[in-house]
Coordinates of C-alpha atoms and ligand atoms in Angstrom, one line a residue:
X1 CA 74.5 -168.4 177.5
X2 CA 72.3 -166.1 179.5
X3 CA 71.7 -163.8 176.5
X4 CA 70.5 -166.8 174.4
X5 CA 68.3 -168.0 177.1
X6 CA 66.8 -164.5 177.4
X7 CA 66.1 -164.4 173.7
X8 CA 64.4 -167.8 173.8
X9 CA 62.2 -166.5 176.7
X10 CA 61.3 -163.3 174.9
X11 CA 60.6 -165.2 171.7
X12 CA 58.2 -167.4 173.5
X13 CA 56.2 -164.5 174.7
X14 CA 55.4 -163.1 171.2
X15 CA 57.0 -159.7 170.9
X16 CA 55.7 -156.7 169.1
X17 CA 57.1 -156.3 165.5
X18 CA 59.0 -153.2 166.6
X19 CA 60.7 -155.0 169.4
X20 CA 61.8 -157.9 167.1
X21 CA 63.0 -155.3 164.7
X22 CA 65.0 -153.6 167.4
X23 CA 66.4 -156.8 168.6
X24 CA 67.6 -157.7 165.1
X25 CA 69.1 -154.3 164.6
X26 CA 70.9 -154.4 167.9
X27 CA 72.2 -157.9 167.4
X28 CA 70.1 -159.4 170.2
X29 CA 68.0 -161.6 167.9
X30 CA 69.4 -164.3 165.5
X31 CA 70.2 -163.3 161.9
X32 CA 72.8 -164.9 159.5
X33 CA 75.4 -163.7 157.1
X34 CA 76.2 -165.0 153.6
X35 CA 79.9 -165.9 153.4
X36 CA 80.6 -167.1 149.9
X37 CA 78.5 -170.2 149.6
X38 CA 78.0 -170.6 153.4
X39 CA 75.3 -169.1 155.6
X40 CA 76.6 -168.6 159.1
X41 CA 75.0 -167.0 162.2
X42 CA 76.0 -163.4 162.6
X43 CA 78.0 -163.5 165.8
X44 CA 79.5 -160.3 167.2
X45 CA 78.3 -158.0 164.5
X46 CA 75.1 -155.9 164.4
X47 CA 73.6 -153.2 162.3
X48 CA 73.8 -150.9 165.3
X49 CA 77.5 -151.7 165.8
X50 CA 78.3 -150.2 162.3
X51 CA 75.4 -147.8 161.7
X52 CA 74.9 -146.5 165.2
X53 CA 72.2 -147.2 167.7
X54 CA 70.3 -144.2 166.4
X55 CA 70.8 -145.2 162.7
X56 CA 72.6 -141.9 162.2
X57 CA 75.8 -143.5 161.0
X58 CA 78.7 -145.1 162.7
X59 CA 81.0 -142.8 164.6
X60 CA 84.3 -144.3 163.4
X61 CA 85.9 -143.9 160.0
X62 CA 84.9 -146.7 157.6
X63 CA 81.8 -147.7 159.5
X64 CA 78.3 -147.7 158.0
X65 CA 76.5 -144.6 156.6
X66 CA 73.3 -143.1 158.1
X67 CA 70.2 -145.2 157.4
X68 CA 67.7 -142.5 158.3
X69 CA 65.1 -141.7 155.5
X70 CA 65.7 -144.9 153.6
X71 CA 62.6 -146.8 152.5
X72 CA 62.0 -150.4 153.5
X73 CA 62.6 -151.9 150.0
X74 CA 65.9 -150.1 149.7
X75 CA 67.0 -151.2 153.1
X76 CA 66.2 -154.8 152.3
X77 CA 67.9 -154.7 148.9
X78 CA 71.1 -153.5 150.7
X79 CA 70.8 -156.0 153.5
X80 CA 70.1 -159.1 151.3
X81 CA 71.6 -158.3 148.0
X82 CA 74.3 -155.7 148.8
X83 CA 72.8 -153.2 146.4
X84 CA 72.8 -149.5 147.5
X85 CA 70.0 -147.0 147.2
X86 CA 71.7 -145.6 144.1
X87 CA 71.9 -149.1 142.5
X88 CA 75.6 -149.7 143.0
X89 CA 77.1 -152.8 144.5
X90 CA 78.0 -152.1 148.1
X91 CA 81.5 -152.7 149.4
X92 CA 82.2 -156.0 151.2
X93 CA 82.4 -153.9 154.4
X94 CA 78.6 -154.2 154.4
X95 CA 77.8 -157.9 155.1
X96 CA 75.1 -159.7 153.1
X97 CA 72.5 -161.0 155.5
X98 CA 70.1 -163.9 155.4
X99 CA 67.0 -163.7 157.7
X100 CA 66.4 -166.7 159.9
X101 CA 62.6 -166.3 160.5
X102 CA 59.6 -165.2 158.4
X103 CA 58.7 -161.7 159.3
X104 CA 62.2 -160.7 160.3
X105 CA 62.9 -158.8 157.1
X106 CA 59.7 -156.7 157.5
X107 CA 60.3 -156.2 161.2
X108 CA 63.9 -155.0 160.7
X109 CA 63.0 -152.7 157.9
X110 CA 60.0 -151.3 159.8
X111 CA 62.2 -150.6 162.8
X112 CA 64.8 -148.8 160.8
X113 CA 62.1 -146.7 159.1
X114 CA 60.9 -145.7 162.6
X115 CA 64.2 -145.4 164.3
X116 CA 64.5 -141.6 163.9
X117 CA 61.0 -140.9 165.2
X118 CA 61.6 -143.3 168.1
X119 CA 64.9 -141.8 169.0
X120 CA 63.4 -138.3 169.1
X121 CA 60.1 -139.2 170.7
X122 CA 59.6 -137.2 173.9
X123 CA 61.9 -134.4 172.8
X124 CA 59.5 -131.6 171.9
X125 CA 60.4 -128.0 171.1
X126 CA 59.2 -126.7 174.5
X127 CA 59.0 -129.9 176.5
X128 CA 60.9 -133.0 177.4
X129 CA 58.4 -135.7 178.2
X130 CA 59.2 -138.2 180.9
X131 CA 57.1 -141.3 181.8
X132 CA 56.9 -142.6 185.3
X133 CA 56.1 -146.0 186.7
X134 CA 52.9 -146.6 188.6
X135 CA 52.2 -147.2 192.2
X136 CA 52.9 -145.5 195.5
X137 CA 56.7 -145.8 195.4
X138 CA 56.8 -144.3 191.9
X139 CA 54.6 -141.4 193.0
X140 CA 56.8 -140.5 195.9
X141 CA 59.9 -140.8 193.6
X142 CA 58.2 -138.5 191.0
X143 CA 57.3 -135.9 193.6
X144 CA 60.9 -135.8 195.0
X145 CA 62.3 -135.8 191.4
X146 CA 60.2 -132.8 190.2
X147 CA 60.9 -131.0 193.5
X148 CA 64.6 -131.2 192.8
X149 CA 64.1 -130.3 189.1
X150 CA 62.3 -127.1 190.1
X151 CA 65.4 -126.2 192.2
X152 CA 68.2 -127.0 189.8
X153 CA 66.5 -126.3 186.4
X154 CA 63.7 -123.8 187.1
X155 CA 63.6 -122.8 183.5
X156 CA 64.0 -126.3 182.2
X157 CA 66.9 -127.5 180.0
X158 CA 67.5 -125.4 176.9
X159 CA 64.2 -123.7 177.5
X160 CA 62.4 -127.0 177.5
X161 CA 60.6 -127.9 180.7
X162 CA 60.5 -131.5 182.0
X163 CA 57.0 -132.8 182.1
X164 CA 55.3 -136.0 183.1
X165 CA 53.1 -137.9 180.7
X166 CA 51.6 -141.3 180.5
X167 CA 53.4 -142.4 177.3
X168 CA 55.7 -141.3 174.5
X169 CA 58.5 -140.1 176.8
X170 CA 62.2 -140.0 176.3
X171 CA 62.7 -142.5 179.2
X172 CA 60.6 -144.3 181.8
X173 CA 61.7 -143.4 185.3
X174 CA 61.0 -145.3 188.5
X175 CA 59.5 -148.4 186.9
X176 CA 58.8 -151.1 189.4
X177 CA 59.1 -154.0 187.0
X178 CA 61.7 -154.8 184.3
X179 CA 60.8 -153.6 180.8
X180 CA 58.5 -155.8 178.8
X181 CA 57.0 -154.1 175.9
X182 CA 58.2 -150.6 176.6
X183 CA 59.8 -148.8 173.8
X184 CA 61.5 -146.2 176.0
X185 CA 64.5 -147.1 178.0
X186 CA 64.3 -147.3 181.8
X187 CA 66.2 -144.9 184.0
X188 CA 66.5 -145.2 187.7
X189 CA 64.2 -148.1 188.0
X190 CA 62.9 -149.2 191.4
X191 CA 63.4 -152.8 190.6
X192 CA 66.7 -154.5 191.4
X193 CA 69.2 -154.6 188.5
X194 CA 71.2 -157.8 188.1
X195 CA 74.2 -156.1 186.7
X196 CA 74.2 -157.4 183.1
X197 CA 71.4 -155.3 181.6
X198 CA 71.8 -153.4 178.3
X199 CA 73.4 -150.1 179.2
X200 CA 71.6 -148.4 176.3
X201 CA 68.2 -149.4 177.7
X202 CA 68.7 -149.3 181.5
X203 CA 70.5 -147.1 184.0
X204 CA 70.1 -147.2 187.7
X205 CA 71.6 -145.4 190.7
X206 CA 72.3 -148.2 193.2
X207 CA 74.3 -151.4 193.4
X208 CA 73.2 -154.4 191.3
X209 CA 72.2 -157.8 192.6
X210 CA 75.5 -159.2 191.6
X211 CA 77.3 -156.4 193.5
X212 CA 75.2 -157.2 196.6
X213 CA 76.0 -160.9 196.4
X214 CA 79.7 -160.1 196.0
X215 CA 79.5 -157.9 199.1
X216 CA 77.7 -160.6 201.1
X217 CA 80.1 -163.3 199.9
X218 CA 83.1 -161.3 201.2
X219 CA 81.8 -161.9 204.8
X220 CA 82.7 -165.6 204.6
X221 CA 85.3 -167.7 202.6
X222 CA 82.8 -170.1 201.3
X223 CA 79.1 -170.8 201.4
X224 CA 76.0 -171.7 199.3
X225 CA 73.5 -169.7 197.4
X226 CA 69.8 -170.6 197.3
X227 CA 68.2 -169.3 194.1
X228 CA 64.7 -170.8 193.8
X229 CA 63.5 -168.2 191.3
X230 CA 66.4 -168.7 188.9
X231 CA 68.0 -165.3 189.1
X232 CA 71.3 -166.9 188.1
X233 CA 73.7 -164.5 189.8
X234 CA 77.4 -164.4 189.1
X235 CA 78.7 -166.9 191.7
X236 CA 81.7 -165.7 193.7
X237 CA 84.8 -167.9 194.2
X238 CA 84.3 -170.4 197.0
X239 CA 80.5 -170.3 196.7
X240 CA 78.1 -172.5 194.8
X241 CA 74.4 -172.6 194.0
X242 CA 72.5 -175.5 195.7
X243 CA 68.9 -176.5 195.9
X244 CA 69.1 -177.3 199.7
X245 CA 71.3 -175.7 202.3
X246 CA 73.6 -178.4 203.9
X247 CA 73.4 -176.7 207.3
X248 CA 76.1 -175.0 209.2
X249 CA 77.6 -173.1 206.2
X250 CA 76.7 -169.5 205.4
X251 CA 73.7 -169.2 203.1
X252 CA 72.9 -166.4 200.7
X253 CA 69.1 -166.8 200.4
X254 CA 67.6 -165.2 197.3
X255 CA 64.0 -164.5 196.6
X256 CA 61.5 -166.7 198.4
X257 CA 64.4 -168.8 199.9
X258 CA 64.7 -165.9 202.4
X259 CA 61.5 -167.2 203.9
X260 CA 62.7 -170.8 204.2
X261 CA 66.1 -170.6 205.7
X262 CA 66.8 -171.3 209.4
X263 CA 69.1 -168.7 211.0
X264 CA 69.9 -171.2 213.8
X265 CA 71.5 -173.6 211.3
X266 CA 74.2 -171.1 210.1
X267 CA 74.7 -167.5 209.1
X268 CA 72.0 -166.3 206.7
X269 CA 72.6 -163.5 204.2
X270 CA 69.9 -161.8 202.3
X271 CA 69.6 -158.9 199.8
X272 CA 67.3 -156.0 201.0
X273 CA 64.8 -156.6 198.2
X274 CA 64.0 -160.1 199.5
X275 CA 63.4 -159.0 203.1
X276 CA 59.6 -159.1 202.5
X277 CA 59.9 -162.9 201.9
X278 CA 61.1 -163.3 205.5
X279 CA 57.5 -163.7 206.8
X280 CA 57.5 -164.7 210.5
X281 CA 60.9 -166.3 210.7
X282 CA 62.8 -165.1 213.8
X283 CA 66.6 -164.7 214.1
X284 CA 69.4 -162.5 212.9
X285 CA 70.3 -161.9 209.3
X286 CA 73.0 -160.0 207.4
X287 CA 71.3 -157.9 204.8
X288 CA 72.9 -156.2 201.8
X289 CA 71.4 -152.8 201.1
X290 CA 72.0 -151.4 197.6
X291 CA 71.0 -147.9 198.7
X292 CA 73.8 -147.1 201.1
X293 CA 73.3 -143.3 201.2
X294 CA 74.4 -141.7 204.5
X295 CA 71.1 -140.7 206.1
X296 CA 72.0 -137.2 207.3
X297 CA 68.9 -135.6 205.9
X298 CA 66.6 -138.1 207.6
X299 CA 64.6 -138.3 204.4
X300 CA 63.6 -141.8 203.2
X301 CA 66.0 -143.4 200.6
X302 CA 63.3 -143.4 197.9
X303 CA 63.0 -139.6 198.1
X304 CA 66.7 -139.0 198.1
X305 CA 67.0 -141.4 195.2
X306 CA 64.4 -139.3 193.3
X307 CA 66.4 -136.2 193.9
X308 CA 69.7 -137.8 192.9
X309 CA 68.0 -139.0 189.7
X310 CA 66.9 -135.5 188.9
X311 CA 70.5 -134.2 189.2
X312 CA 71.8 -137.0 187.0
X313 CA 69.2 -136.6 184.3
X314 CA 69.3 -132.8 184.2
X315 CA 73.1 -132.9 183.8
X316 CA 72.9 -135.6 181.1
X317 CA 70.2 -133.6 179.2
X318 CA 72.3 -130.5 179.4
X319 CA 75.3 -132.3 177.9
X320 CA 73.1 -133.9 175.2
X321 CA 72.2 -130.4 174.0
X322 CA 69.4 -129.4 171.7
X323 CA 69.6 -132.2 169.2
X324 CA 69.3 -134.9 171.8
X325 CA 68.2 -138.4 171.0
X326 CA 67.7 -141.4 173.3
X327 CA 70.9 -142.9 172.1
X328 CA 72.8 -139.7 172.6
X329 CA 71.4 -139.2 176.0
X330 CA 72.7 -142.6 177.1
X331 CA 76.1 -141.8 175.5
X332 CA 76.2 -138.7 177.7
X333 CA 75.3 -140.7 180.7
X334 CA 78.4 -142.8 180.1
X335 CA 80.8 -140.0 181.2
X336 CA 78.7 -138.6 184.0
X337 CA 80.0 -138.3 187.5
X338 CA 77.5 -136.6 189.9
X339 CA 78.2 -135.7 193.5
X340 CA 74.8 -135.4 195.1
X341 CA 74.6 -134.2 198.7
X342 CA 72.2 -136.9 199.7
X343 CA 73.4 -139.9 197.7
X344 CA 76.8 -141.6 197.3
X345 CA 78.9 -140.3 194.5
X346 CA 77.5 -141.7 191.2
X347 CA 80.1 -142.4 188.5
X348 CA 78.8 -143.9 185.3
X349 CA 82.3 -144.0 183.7
X350 CA 83.4 -146.5 186.4
X351 CA 80.1 -148.3 186.8
X352 CA 78.2 -147.8 183.5
X353 CA 75.0 -149.5 184.6
X354 CA 74.5 -148.5 188.2
X355 CA 76.8 -145.5 188.8
X356 CA 78.1 -147.3 191.9
X357 CA 78.9 -150.6 193.4
X358 CA 78.6 -149.4 197.0
X359 CA 76.7 -151.9 199.2
X360 CA 76.0 -151.4 202.9
X361 CA 75.8 -154.6 205.0
X362 CA 73.4 -154.4 208.0
X363 CA 72.5 -156.8 210.8
X364 CA 68.8 -157.3 211.2
X365 CA 67.3 -159.2 214.1
X366 CA 63.6 -160.3 214.3
X367 CA 61.9 -161.7 217.3
X368 CA 59.7 -164.8 216.9
X369 CA 56.1 -163.6 217.6
X370 CA 54.8 -167.2 217.2
X371 CA 56.3 -168.0 220.6
X372 CA 55.0 -164.8 222.2
X373 CA 52.7 -165.5 225.1
Ligands
HEC1 C1 80.5 -154.6 159.7 C2 79.8 -153.3 159.5 C3 78.4 -153.3 159.0 C4 77.4 -154.1 159.5 C5 77.4 -155.1 160.6 C6 76.2 -153.7 158.8 N1 76.5 -152.7 157.9 FE1 75.3 -151.8 156.6 N2 76.8 -150.9 155.7 C7 78.1 -150.9 156.1 C8 78.9 -150.1 155.2 C9 80.4 -149.8 155.4 C10 78.1 -149.6 154.2 C11 78.4 -148.8 153.0 C12 79.0 -149.6 151.9 C13 79.2 -148.9 150.6 O1 78.9 -147.7 150.6 O2 79.8 -149.5 149.7 C14 76.7 -150.1 154.5 C15 75.6 -149.9 153.8 C16 74.3 -150.2 154.2 C17 73.1 -149.8 153.5 C18 73.1 -149.0 152.2 C19 72.9 -147.5 152.5 C20 72.6 -146.8 151.2 O3 72.7 -145.6 151.3 O4 72.3 -147.3 150.2 C21 72.1 -150.2 154.3 C22 70.6 -150.0 154.0 C23 72.6 -150.9 155.4 N3 74.0 -150.9 155.3 C24 71.9 -151.6 156.4 C25 72.4 -152.4 157.3 C26 71.6 -153.2 158.2 C27 70.1 -153.2 158.3 C28 72.4 -154.0 158.9 C29 72.1 -155.1 159.9 C30 71.3 -156.2 159.5 C31 73.8 -153.6 158.5 N4 73.7 -152.7 157.5 C32 74.9 -154.2 159.0 C33 78.6 -151.6 157.2 C34 77.8 -152.5 158.0

């Protein structure tokens, strides 16, 4: 349901051709298959599933061949008519597709023609280009990140140094907003992950919103969730989403609801990212912190996170070897387990998206300065 809603939202915003092409290729945008006389929505199958996310061919026996180097007209003849580049009729293992919207055919073929260049963009012979988000937080993150890189990979990875550029990078690090029209995947974003993002496009290093809500919900048997901005979290057993708190029951206040709840009316639980909504409300709150690193170094979490990100990325790039692509890098991240001195153990085999589900719960009390003399 949520995926469909997301597609509808994205559609409404008018995407770039390349993004529509990618969504079609990855099975995130609607396309149909010809089954005898019938035309049915292609559910559960995608080009990427059979031909690989990088178009370099499926990994399993019997899956699709590489698509790299094919011309748009040959791609579309195969997709629509089931005729291969060499003119032969393709086996039924390759479905026959029907496009749902005008422009889809051109966008899909255009994306496949570009896929190799996109996958390799940012991987130079001497440099690996990284793009960083903007703003003060991203700057501090970047400084900590490159400081750690200089320590653990002073000569770079396979002789290629990690450099920062404005665009055209392998990945975007420390972005402060979810990806919109970015072609590169996001790594270690500074925005809160929900927990259901695409693990080929996004990887973080601290617990997701859903993990934080689950941790808060464990503090009481039942309660209500206020979700005015429609974040639609997974709702733990015993809890429900309501528009107005009934009073007296524990409340998990998300987003701006944090600034409207009354801590005198019952226990209030908040996720750390929503603290800034609290405004001038006084009282005590239980706060879920997704960055539960033990603070032995005394350094701010953002800097420790930047250093942990450097350790994870350098290790993944080393495993990805010389012929690294974006898809291969994310594959290598899958198996990674990194013990950073300053950050909780990150294990992407156990938690593919965030590397952890550790959440620290803290009690925060604010005094009411409105009543101050
Ligand atoms: C269920 C798996 C599967 C899916 C889904 C699938 N393919 Fe294929 N595809 C194949 C197989 C297998 C072949 C090879 C068939 C043969 O050689 O007879 C093939 C062949 C092709 C070819 C011909 C390659 C050539 O050398 O001529 C193209 C192009 C192609 N697929 C593109 C796509 C695109 C684009 C999509 C998504 C819209 C897609 N495929 C979805 C399995 C799949």
